[in-house]
Short mmCIF file of C-alpha atoms in Angstrom, two decimals:
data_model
loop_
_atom_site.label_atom_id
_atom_site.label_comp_id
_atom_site.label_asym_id
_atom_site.label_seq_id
_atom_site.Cartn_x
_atom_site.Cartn_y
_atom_site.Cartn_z
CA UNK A 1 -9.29 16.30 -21.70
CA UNK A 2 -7.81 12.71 -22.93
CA UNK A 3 -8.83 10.64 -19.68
CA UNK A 4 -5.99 8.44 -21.03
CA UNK A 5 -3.28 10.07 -19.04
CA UNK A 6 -5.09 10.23 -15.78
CA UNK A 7 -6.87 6.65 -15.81
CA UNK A 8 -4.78 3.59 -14.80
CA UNK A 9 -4.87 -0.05 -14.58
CA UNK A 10 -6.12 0.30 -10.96
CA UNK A 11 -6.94 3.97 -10.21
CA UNK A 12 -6.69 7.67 -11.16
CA UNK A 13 -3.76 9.84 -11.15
CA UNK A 14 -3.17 13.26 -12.68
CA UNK A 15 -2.04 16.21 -12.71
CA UNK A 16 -4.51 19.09 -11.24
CA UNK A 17 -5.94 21.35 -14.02
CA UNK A 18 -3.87 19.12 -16.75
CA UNK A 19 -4.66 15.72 -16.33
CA UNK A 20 -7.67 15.53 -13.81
CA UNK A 21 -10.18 18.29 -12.79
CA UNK A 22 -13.33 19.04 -11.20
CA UNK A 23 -15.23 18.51 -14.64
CA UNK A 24 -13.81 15.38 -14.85
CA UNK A 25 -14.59 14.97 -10.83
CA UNK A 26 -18.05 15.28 -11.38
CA UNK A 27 -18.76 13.14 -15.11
CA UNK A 28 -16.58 10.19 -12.68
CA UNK A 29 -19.49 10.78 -10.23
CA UNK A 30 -22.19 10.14 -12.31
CA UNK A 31 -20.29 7.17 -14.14
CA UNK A 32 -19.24 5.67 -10.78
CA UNK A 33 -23.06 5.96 -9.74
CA UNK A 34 -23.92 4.08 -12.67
CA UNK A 35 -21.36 1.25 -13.08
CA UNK A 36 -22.16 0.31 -9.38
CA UNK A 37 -25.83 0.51 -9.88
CA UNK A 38 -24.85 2.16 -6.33
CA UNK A 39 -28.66 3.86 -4.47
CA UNK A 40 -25.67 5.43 -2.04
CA UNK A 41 -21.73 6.50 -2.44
CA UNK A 42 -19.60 7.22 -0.16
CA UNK A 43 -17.07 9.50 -0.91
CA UNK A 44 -14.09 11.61 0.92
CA UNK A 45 -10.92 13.41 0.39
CA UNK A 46 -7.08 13.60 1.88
CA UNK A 47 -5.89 16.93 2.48
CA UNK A 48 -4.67 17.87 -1.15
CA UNK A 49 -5.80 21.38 -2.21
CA UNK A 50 -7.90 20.44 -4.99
CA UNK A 51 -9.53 17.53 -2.96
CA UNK A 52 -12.42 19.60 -1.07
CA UNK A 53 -13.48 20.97 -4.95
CA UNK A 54 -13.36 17.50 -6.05
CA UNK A 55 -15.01 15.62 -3.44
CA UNK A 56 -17.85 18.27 -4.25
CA UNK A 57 -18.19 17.52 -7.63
CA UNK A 58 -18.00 14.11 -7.36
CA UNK A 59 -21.26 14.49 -5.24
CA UNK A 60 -22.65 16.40 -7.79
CA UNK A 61 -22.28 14.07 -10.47
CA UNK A 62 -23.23 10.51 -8.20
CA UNK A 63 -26.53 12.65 -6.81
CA UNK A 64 -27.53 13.57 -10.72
CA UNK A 65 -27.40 9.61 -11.34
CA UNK A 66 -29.97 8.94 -9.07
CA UNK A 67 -27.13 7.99 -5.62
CA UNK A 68 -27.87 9.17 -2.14
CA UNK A 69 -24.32 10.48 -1.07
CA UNK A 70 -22.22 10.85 1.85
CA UNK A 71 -19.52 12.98 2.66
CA UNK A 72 -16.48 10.90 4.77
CA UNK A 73 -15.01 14.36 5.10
CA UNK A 74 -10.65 14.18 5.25
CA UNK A 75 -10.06 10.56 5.10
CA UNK A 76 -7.33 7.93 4.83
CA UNK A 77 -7.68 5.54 1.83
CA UNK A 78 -8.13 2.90 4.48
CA UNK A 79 -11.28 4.86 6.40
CA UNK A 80 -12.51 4.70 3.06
CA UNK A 81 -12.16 0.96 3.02
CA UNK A 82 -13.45 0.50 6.48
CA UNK A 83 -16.36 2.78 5.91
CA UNK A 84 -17.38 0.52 2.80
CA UNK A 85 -16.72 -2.47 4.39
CA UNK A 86 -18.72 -1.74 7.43
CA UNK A 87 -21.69 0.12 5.62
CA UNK A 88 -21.26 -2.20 2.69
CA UNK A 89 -21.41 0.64 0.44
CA UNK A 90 -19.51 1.69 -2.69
CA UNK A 91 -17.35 4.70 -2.35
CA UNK A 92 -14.04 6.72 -3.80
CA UNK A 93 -11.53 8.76 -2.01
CA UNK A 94 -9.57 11.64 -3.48
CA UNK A 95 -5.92 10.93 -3.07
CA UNK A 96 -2.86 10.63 -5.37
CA UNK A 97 -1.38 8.90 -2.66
CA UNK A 98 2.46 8.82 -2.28
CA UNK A 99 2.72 11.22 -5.52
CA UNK A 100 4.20 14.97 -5.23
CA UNK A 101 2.65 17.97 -4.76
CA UNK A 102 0.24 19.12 -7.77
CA UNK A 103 -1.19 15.93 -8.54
CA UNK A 104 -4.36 14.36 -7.47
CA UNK A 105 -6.82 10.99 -8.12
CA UNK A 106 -9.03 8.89 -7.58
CA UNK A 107 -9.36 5.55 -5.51
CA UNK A 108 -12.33 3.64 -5.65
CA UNK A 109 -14.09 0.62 -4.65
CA UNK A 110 -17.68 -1.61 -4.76
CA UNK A 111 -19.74 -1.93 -1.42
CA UNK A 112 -17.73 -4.65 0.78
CA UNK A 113 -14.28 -2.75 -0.30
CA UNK A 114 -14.10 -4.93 -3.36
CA UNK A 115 -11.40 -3.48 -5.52
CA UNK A 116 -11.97 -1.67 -8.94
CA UNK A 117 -9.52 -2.06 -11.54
CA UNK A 118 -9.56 -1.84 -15.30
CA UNK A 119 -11.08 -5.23 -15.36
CA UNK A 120 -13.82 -4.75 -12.86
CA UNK A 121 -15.28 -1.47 -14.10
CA UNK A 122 -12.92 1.01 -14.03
CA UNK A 123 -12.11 1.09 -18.14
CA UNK A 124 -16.21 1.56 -18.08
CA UNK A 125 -16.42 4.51 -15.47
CA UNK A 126 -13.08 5.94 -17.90
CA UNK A 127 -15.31 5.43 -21.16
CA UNK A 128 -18.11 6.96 -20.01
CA UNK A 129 -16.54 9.54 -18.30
CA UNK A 130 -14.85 10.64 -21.31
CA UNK A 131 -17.88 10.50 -23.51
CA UNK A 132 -19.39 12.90 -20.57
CA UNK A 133 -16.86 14.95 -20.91
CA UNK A 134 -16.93 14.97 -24.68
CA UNK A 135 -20.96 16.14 -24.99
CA UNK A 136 -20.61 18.79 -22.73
CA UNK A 137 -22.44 16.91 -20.53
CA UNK A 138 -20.95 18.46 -17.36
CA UNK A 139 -22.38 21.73 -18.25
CA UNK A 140 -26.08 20.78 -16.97
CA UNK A 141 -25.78 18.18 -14.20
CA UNK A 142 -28.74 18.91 -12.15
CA UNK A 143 -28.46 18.89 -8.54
CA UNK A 144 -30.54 15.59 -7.48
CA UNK A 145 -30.45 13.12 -4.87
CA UNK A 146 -29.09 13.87 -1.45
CA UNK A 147 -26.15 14.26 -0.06
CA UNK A 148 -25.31 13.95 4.10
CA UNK A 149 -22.34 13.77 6.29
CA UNK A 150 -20.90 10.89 8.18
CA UNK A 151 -17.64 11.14 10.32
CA UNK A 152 -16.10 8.25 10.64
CA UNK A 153 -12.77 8.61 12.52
CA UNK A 154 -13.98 7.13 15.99
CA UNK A 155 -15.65 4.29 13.92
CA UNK A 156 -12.30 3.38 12.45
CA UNK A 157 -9.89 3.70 15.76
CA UNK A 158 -12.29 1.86 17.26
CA UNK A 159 -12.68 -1.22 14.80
CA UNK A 160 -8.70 -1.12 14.44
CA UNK A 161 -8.16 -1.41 17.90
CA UNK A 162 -10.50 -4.66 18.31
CA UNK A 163 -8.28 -5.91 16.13
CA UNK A 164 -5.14 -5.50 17.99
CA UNK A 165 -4.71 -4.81 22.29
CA UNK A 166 -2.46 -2.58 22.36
CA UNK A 167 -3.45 -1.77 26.35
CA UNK A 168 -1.53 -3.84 27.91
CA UNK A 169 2.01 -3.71 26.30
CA UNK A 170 5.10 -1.95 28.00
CA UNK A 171 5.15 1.91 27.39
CA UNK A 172 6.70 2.77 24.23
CA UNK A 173 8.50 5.35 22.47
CA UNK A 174 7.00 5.67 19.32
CA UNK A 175 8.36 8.57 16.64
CA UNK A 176 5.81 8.98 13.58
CA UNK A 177 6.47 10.91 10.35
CA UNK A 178 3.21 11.54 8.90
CA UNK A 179 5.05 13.30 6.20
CA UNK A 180 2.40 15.89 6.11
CA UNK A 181 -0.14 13.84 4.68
CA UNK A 182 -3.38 11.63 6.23
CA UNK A 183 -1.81 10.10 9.10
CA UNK A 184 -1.28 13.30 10.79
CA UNK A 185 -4.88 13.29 11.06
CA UNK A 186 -5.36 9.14 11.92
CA UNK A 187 -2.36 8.35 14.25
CA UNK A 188 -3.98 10.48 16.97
CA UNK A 189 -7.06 8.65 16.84
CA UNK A 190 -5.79 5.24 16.80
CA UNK A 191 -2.84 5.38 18.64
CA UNK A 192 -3.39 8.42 20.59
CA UNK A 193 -6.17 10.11 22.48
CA UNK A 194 -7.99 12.12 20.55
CA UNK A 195 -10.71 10.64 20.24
CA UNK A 196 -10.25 7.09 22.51
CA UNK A 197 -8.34 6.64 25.37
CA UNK A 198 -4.52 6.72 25.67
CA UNK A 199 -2.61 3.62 25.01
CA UNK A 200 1.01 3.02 26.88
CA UNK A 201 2.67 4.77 23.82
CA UNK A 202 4.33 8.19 23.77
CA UNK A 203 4.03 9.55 20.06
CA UNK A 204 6.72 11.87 18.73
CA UNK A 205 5.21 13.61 16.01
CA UNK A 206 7.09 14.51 12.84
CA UNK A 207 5.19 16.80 9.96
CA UNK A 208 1.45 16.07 11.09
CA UNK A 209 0.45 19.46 10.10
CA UNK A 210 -2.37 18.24 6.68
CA UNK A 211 -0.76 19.65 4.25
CA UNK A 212 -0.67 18.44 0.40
CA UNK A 213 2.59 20.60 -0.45
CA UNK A 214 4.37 18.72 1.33
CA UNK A 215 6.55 21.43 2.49
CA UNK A 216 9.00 19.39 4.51
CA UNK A 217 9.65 16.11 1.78
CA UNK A 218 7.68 14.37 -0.10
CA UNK A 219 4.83 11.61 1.29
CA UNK A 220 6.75 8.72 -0.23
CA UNK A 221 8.50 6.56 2.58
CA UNK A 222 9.64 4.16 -0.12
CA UNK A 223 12.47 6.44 -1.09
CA UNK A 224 15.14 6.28 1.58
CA UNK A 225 15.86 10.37 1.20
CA UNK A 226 12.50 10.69 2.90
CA UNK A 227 13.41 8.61 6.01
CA UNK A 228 16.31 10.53 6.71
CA UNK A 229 14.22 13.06 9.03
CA UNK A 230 12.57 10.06 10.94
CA UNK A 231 15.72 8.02 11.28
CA UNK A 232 17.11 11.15 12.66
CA UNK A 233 14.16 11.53 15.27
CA UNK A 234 14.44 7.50 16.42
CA UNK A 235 17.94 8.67 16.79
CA UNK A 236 17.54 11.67 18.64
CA UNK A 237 14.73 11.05 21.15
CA UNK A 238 15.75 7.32 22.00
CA UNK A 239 13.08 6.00 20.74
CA UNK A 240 11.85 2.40 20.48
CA UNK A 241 10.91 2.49 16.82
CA UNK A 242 9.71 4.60 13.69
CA UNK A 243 7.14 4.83 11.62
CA UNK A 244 6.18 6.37 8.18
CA UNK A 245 3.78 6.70 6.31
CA UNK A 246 2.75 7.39 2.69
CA UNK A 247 0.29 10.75 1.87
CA UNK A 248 -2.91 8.76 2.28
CA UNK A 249 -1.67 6.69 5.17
CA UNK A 250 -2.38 3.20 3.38
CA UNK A 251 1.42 2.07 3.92
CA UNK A 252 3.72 1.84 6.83
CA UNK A 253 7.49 1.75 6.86
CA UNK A 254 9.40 0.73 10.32
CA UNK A 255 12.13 2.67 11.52
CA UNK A 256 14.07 0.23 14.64
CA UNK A 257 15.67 1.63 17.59
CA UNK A 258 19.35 2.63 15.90
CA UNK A 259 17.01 4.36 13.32
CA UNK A 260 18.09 1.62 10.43
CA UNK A 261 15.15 0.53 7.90
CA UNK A 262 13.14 -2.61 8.46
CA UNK A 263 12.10 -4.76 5.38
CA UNK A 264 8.86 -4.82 4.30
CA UNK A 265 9.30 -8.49 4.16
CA UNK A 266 10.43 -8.46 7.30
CA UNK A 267 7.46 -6.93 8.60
CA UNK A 268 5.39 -9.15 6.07
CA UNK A 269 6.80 -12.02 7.62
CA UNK A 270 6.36 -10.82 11.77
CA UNK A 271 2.71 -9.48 11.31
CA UNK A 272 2.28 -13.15 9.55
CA UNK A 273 3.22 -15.07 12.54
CA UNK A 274 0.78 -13.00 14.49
CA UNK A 275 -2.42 -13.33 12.56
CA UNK A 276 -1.51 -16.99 12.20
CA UNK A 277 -1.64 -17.82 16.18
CA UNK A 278 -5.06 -15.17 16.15
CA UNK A 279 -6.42 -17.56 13.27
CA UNK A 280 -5.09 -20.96 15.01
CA UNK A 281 -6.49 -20.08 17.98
CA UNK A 282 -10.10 -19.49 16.73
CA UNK A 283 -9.76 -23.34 14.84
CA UNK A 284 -8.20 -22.56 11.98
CA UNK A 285 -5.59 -25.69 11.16
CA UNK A 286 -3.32 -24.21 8.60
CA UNK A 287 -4.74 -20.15 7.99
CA UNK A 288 -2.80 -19.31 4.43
CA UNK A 289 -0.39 -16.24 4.16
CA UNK A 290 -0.45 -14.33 0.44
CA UNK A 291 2.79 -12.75 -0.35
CA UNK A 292 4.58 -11.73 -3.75
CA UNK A 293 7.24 -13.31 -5.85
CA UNK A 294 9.99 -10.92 -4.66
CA UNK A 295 9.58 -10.45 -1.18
CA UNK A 296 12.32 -12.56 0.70
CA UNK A 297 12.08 -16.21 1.38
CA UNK A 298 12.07 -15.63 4.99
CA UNK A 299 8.14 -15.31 4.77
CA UNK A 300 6.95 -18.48 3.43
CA UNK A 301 10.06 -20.06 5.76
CA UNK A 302 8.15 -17.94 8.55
CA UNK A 303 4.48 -18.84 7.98
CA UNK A 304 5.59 -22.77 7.50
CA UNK A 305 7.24 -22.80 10.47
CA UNK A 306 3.89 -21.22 12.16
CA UNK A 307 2.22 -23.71 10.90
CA UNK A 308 0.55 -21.55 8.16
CA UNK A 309 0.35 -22.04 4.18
CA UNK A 310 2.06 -19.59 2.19
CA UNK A 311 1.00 -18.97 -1.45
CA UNK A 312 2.88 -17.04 -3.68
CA UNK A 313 1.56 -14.69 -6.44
CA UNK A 314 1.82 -11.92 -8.61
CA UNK A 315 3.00 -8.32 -7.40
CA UNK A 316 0.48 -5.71 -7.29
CA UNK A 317 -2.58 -5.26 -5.30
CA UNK A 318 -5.24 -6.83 -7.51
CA UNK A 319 -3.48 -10.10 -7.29
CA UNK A 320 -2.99 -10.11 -3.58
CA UNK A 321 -6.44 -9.13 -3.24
CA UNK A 322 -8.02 -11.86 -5.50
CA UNK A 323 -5.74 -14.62 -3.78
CA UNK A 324 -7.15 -13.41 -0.42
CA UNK A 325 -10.87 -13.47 -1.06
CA UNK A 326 -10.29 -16.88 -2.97
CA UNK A 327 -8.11 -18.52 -0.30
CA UNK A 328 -9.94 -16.86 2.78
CA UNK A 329 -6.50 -15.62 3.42
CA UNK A 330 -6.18 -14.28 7.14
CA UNK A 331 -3.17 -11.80 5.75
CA UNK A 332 -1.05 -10.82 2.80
CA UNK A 333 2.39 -8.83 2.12
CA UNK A 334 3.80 -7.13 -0.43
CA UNK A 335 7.66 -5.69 -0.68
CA UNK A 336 6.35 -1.97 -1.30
CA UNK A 337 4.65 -2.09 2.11
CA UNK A 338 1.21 -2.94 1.64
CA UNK A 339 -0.64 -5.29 4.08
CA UNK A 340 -3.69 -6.63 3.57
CA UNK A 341 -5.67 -8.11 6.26
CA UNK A 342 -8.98 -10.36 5.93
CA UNK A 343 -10.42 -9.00 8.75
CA UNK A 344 -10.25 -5.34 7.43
CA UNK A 345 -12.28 -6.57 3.98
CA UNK A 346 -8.86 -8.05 2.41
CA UNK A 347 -7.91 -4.39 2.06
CA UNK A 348 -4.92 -2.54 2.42
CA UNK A 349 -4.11 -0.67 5.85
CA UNK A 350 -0.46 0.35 6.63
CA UNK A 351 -1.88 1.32 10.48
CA UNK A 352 -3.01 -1.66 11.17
CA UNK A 353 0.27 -3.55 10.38
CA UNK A 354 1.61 -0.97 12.58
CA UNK A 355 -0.44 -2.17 15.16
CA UNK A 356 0.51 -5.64 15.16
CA UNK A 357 4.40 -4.60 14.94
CA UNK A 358 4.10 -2.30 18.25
CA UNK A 359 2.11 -5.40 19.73
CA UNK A 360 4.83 -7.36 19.03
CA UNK A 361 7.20 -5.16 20.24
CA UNK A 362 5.67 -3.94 23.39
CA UNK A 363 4.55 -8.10 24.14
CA UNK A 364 8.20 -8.77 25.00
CA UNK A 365 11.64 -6.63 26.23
CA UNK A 366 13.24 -7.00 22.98
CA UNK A 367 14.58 -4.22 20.66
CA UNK A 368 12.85 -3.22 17.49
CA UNK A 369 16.66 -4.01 16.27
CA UNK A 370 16.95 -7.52 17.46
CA UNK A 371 13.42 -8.46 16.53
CA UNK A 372 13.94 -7.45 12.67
CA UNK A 373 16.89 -9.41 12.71
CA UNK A 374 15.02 -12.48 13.34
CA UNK A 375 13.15 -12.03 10.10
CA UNK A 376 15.72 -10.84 7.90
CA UNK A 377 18.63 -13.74 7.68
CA UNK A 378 19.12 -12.98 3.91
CA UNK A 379 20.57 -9.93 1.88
CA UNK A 380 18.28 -7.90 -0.86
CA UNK A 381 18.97 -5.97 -3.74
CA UNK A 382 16.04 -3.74 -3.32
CA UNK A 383 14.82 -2.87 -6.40
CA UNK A 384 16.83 -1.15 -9.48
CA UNK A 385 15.32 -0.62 -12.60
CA UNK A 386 17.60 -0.36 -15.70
CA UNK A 387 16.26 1.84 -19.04
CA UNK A 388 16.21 -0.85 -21.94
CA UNK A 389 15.02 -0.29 -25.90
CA UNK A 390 13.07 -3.72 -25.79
CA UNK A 391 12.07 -5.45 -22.44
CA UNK A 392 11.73 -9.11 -23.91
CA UNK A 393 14.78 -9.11 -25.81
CA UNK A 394 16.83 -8.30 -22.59
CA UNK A 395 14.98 -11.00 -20.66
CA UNK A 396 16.28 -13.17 -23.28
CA UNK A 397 19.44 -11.84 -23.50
CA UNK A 398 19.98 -12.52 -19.73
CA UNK A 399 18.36 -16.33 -19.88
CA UNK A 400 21.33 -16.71 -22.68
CA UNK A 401 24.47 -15.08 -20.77
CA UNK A 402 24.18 -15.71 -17.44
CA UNK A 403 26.03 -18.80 -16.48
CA UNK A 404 26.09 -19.52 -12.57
CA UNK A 405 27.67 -22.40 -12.54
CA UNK A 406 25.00 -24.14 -10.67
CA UNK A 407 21.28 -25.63 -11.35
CA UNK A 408 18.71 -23.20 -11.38
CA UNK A 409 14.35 -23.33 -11.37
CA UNK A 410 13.10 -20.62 -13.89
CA UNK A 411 9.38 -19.14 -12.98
CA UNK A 412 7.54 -16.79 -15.68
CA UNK A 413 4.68 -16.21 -13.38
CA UNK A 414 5.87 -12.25 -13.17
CA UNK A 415 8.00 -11.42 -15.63
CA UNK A 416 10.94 -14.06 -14.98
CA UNK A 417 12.41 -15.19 -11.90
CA UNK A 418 15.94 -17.39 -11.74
CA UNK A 419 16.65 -19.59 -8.41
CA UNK A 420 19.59 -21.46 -7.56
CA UNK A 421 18.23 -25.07 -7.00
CA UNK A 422 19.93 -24.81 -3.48
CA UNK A 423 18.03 -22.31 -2.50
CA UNK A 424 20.91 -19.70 -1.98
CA UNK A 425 19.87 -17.11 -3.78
CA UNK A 426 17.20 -15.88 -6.64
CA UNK A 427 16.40 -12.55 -9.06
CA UNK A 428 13.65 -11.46 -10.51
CA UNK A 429 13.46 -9.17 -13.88
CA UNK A 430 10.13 -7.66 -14.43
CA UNK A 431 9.07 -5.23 -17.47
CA UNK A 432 7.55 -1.98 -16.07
CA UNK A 433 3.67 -1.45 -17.73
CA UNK A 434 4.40 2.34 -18.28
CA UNK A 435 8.00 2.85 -19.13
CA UNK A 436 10.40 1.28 -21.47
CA UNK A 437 11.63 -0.03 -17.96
CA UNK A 438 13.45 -3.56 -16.68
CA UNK A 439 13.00 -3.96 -12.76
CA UNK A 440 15.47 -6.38 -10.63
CA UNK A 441 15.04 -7.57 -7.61
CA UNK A 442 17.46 -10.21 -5.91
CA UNK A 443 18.47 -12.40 -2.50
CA UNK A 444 20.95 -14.06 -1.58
CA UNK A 445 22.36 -16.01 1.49
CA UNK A 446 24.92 -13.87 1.94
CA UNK A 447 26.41 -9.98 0.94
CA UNK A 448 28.90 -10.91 -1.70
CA UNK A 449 26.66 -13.81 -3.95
CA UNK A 450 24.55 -11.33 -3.84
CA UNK A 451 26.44 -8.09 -4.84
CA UNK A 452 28.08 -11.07 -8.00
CA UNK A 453 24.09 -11.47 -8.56
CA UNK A 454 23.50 -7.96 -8.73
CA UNK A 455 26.34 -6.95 -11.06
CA UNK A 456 26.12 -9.67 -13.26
CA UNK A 457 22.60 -9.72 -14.08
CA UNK A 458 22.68 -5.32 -14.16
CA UNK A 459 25.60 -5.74 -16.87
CA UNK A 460 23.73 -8.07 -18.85
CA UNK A 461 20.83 -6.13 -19.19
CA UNK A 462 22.94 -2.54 -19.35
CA UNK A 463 25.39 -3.61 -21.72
#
């Protein structure tokens, strides 16, 4: 098995019994062991078929290197990163996250929930895994080292909800689409009563049934086909607001009251002004905001006008979470809705953001509607991506044709981003790292400069 098509630039994905299997489960255990110099792993699984068989093997392989090991059970992606950053102890979760049924992966991190990437020693657990693989050596791992269990679910409702009171805010309506996946199994505990007591919020539960073949649509919130059923539900039952999330519950999308999508930005720029006042009022002068190059300008404008200092950087999850732990960043926000949060190891957790939006919501007697309009005064694109033969020749191409008639800044920092000098409106063009792929994103001040943005910079590129 070519680890090639399962390893990526920040985690495993694959295809079961193709791409990624319990062989290669196991040689990743002992490689993961060994890269960390880890004495103890932690180590759990979402609700995918393959991910109990897995999760075994994995334990297997991290025990023959010499690791004490711990079995999470059915976790989250973001109980993983609580229970590392809490027992400041390495650890991987099984999960192919917002991918279709049949696949699987792997996410992992050091003790703290530092991320691993390709950079940081996941191309070494890959190369040793493979030459693992390639000896045979998976034949006669011998079982060594222990292995326990540890259930953290209380643990994590707990430590989310000292991070945000959500006692004492007006009752609320809340419809959740688990989609099948993880946060069927953590809504309940943080939001609900299953395991702490209940908060002033009614859940309306949409596909929490753990399921990883997704038999009612796909875990993947970012396409709008697989909001329909939740808008729908907001719809139906009156409700105050939505949310979804992705298969291993690490992103949240909102749903407002008339069942319309909120922005990611949006929610980027909301949760922002909250963790702001938190970090103001515990003496922080100006707490700094992370957020990438194409979410709207509405969140920098936002976290200035809170009195915070917004820094912009590259999109994609290593780069927020290296600006964070350089900057001591109290929060960061990305457009594919992932927030990261200092106080929850400058990891990822979609629940928590959820947290903070119901806060916000259930702190005053405004709609989810007429808050989200408050944070979104300017008109997105979304993202399109456009097939192209050579990916720098059609950034060039577009630098040469496109004439708007006005000054413009030009930024390279992600692929290459055009601004009108008034501010008005920008796009951004960005090559894809796996596919022959340009992706555009654009703003503007108002619908039609940015449907003329949209068109002219598409036919450019699609000519």
């Amino acid at each position: 098995m070519n680890l090639a098509d399962s390893f990526k630039a920040y985690d495993v994905r694959g295809i079961e019994d193709e791409t990624i299997n319990a062989d290669v489960a196991l040689a990743v255990g002992f490689a993961f062991a060994t890269v960390t110099g880890a004495d103890r792993v932690l180590v759990g699984g979402d609700m995918r078929p393959s991910s109990e068989a897995y999760v075994a093997a994995f334990s297997r392989g991290a025990a023959a290197a010499g690791a004490d090991v711990e079995h999470l059970g059915l976790i989250s992606t973001d109980m993983l990163y609580h229970a590392s950053g809490v027992l400041n102890a390495p650890g991987v979760v099984f999960t192919a996250s917002h991918n279709p049924a049949g696949y699987n992966g792997i996410k992992m991190s050091r003790a703290a929930a530092v991320p691993i990437s390709a950079e940081t020693g996941l191309a070494d657990i890959q190369t040793l895994t493979q030459g693992y693989l390639d000896a045979g050596f998976v034949e006669s791992v011998p079982d060594t080292g222990e292995v326990s269990q540890r259930d953290t679910l209380t643990d994590y409702a707990e430590y989310l909800r000292s991070l945000v009171d959500l006692s004492g805010i007006r009752p609320l309506k809340v419809v959740v689409d688990a989609g099948n996946g993880m946060a069927g199994y953590t809504t309940p505990a943080v939001l609900g009563d299953k395991v702490l007591d209940a908060l002033p919020i009614e859940i309306i539960p949409l596909y929490f049934e753990l399921d990883g073949t997704f038999p009612n649509h796909p875990a993947n919130p970012i396409e709008p086909a697989n909001l329909v059923d939740l808008q729908a539900a907001v719809r139906h039952h009156g409700a105050d607001i939505g949310l979804a999330f992705d298969g291993d519950a690490d992103r949240c999308f909102v749903i407002d009251d008339r069942g319309e999508p909120v922005t990611p930005s949006a929610i980027t720029a909301m949760v922002a002004v909250r963790e702001i006042a938190r970090a103001q009022a515990a003496g922080e002068t100006t707490p700094v905001i992370i957020y990438n190059l194409i979410t709207s300008r509405v969140v920098p404008e936002a976290v200035e006008a809170a009195g915070g200092q917004a820094i912009e950087t590259r999109v994609g999850h290593s780069f927020i979470k290296a600006y964070m732990a350089e900057h001591s960043a109290v929060f960061g926000g990305e457009h594919s809705a992932h927030y990261y949060f200092r106080d929850f190891f400058n990891a990822d957790t979609g629940m928590l953001a959820a947290m903070h939006v119901l806060a916000m919501l259930g702190s005053t007697d405004a709609t989810a509607s007429s808050l989200a309009a408050e944070y979104t005064p300017y008109v997105a694109s979304g993202e399109m991506n456009s097939e192209v033969a050579d990916q720098t020749a059609s950034i060039a191409q577009v630098l040469a044709e496109f004439d708007p008639g006005v000054e413009t800044n030009v930024s390279t920092m992600d692929g290459t981003t055009v601004a009108a000098a008034t501010g008005d409106w920008w796009f951004n063009i960005r090559p894809s790292n796996t596919e022959p792929l340009l992706r555009f994103n654009a703003e503007a001040a108002d619908e039609a400069t940015m449907v003329w943005l949209r068109d002219t910079v598409l036919g450019i590129i699609r000519a």
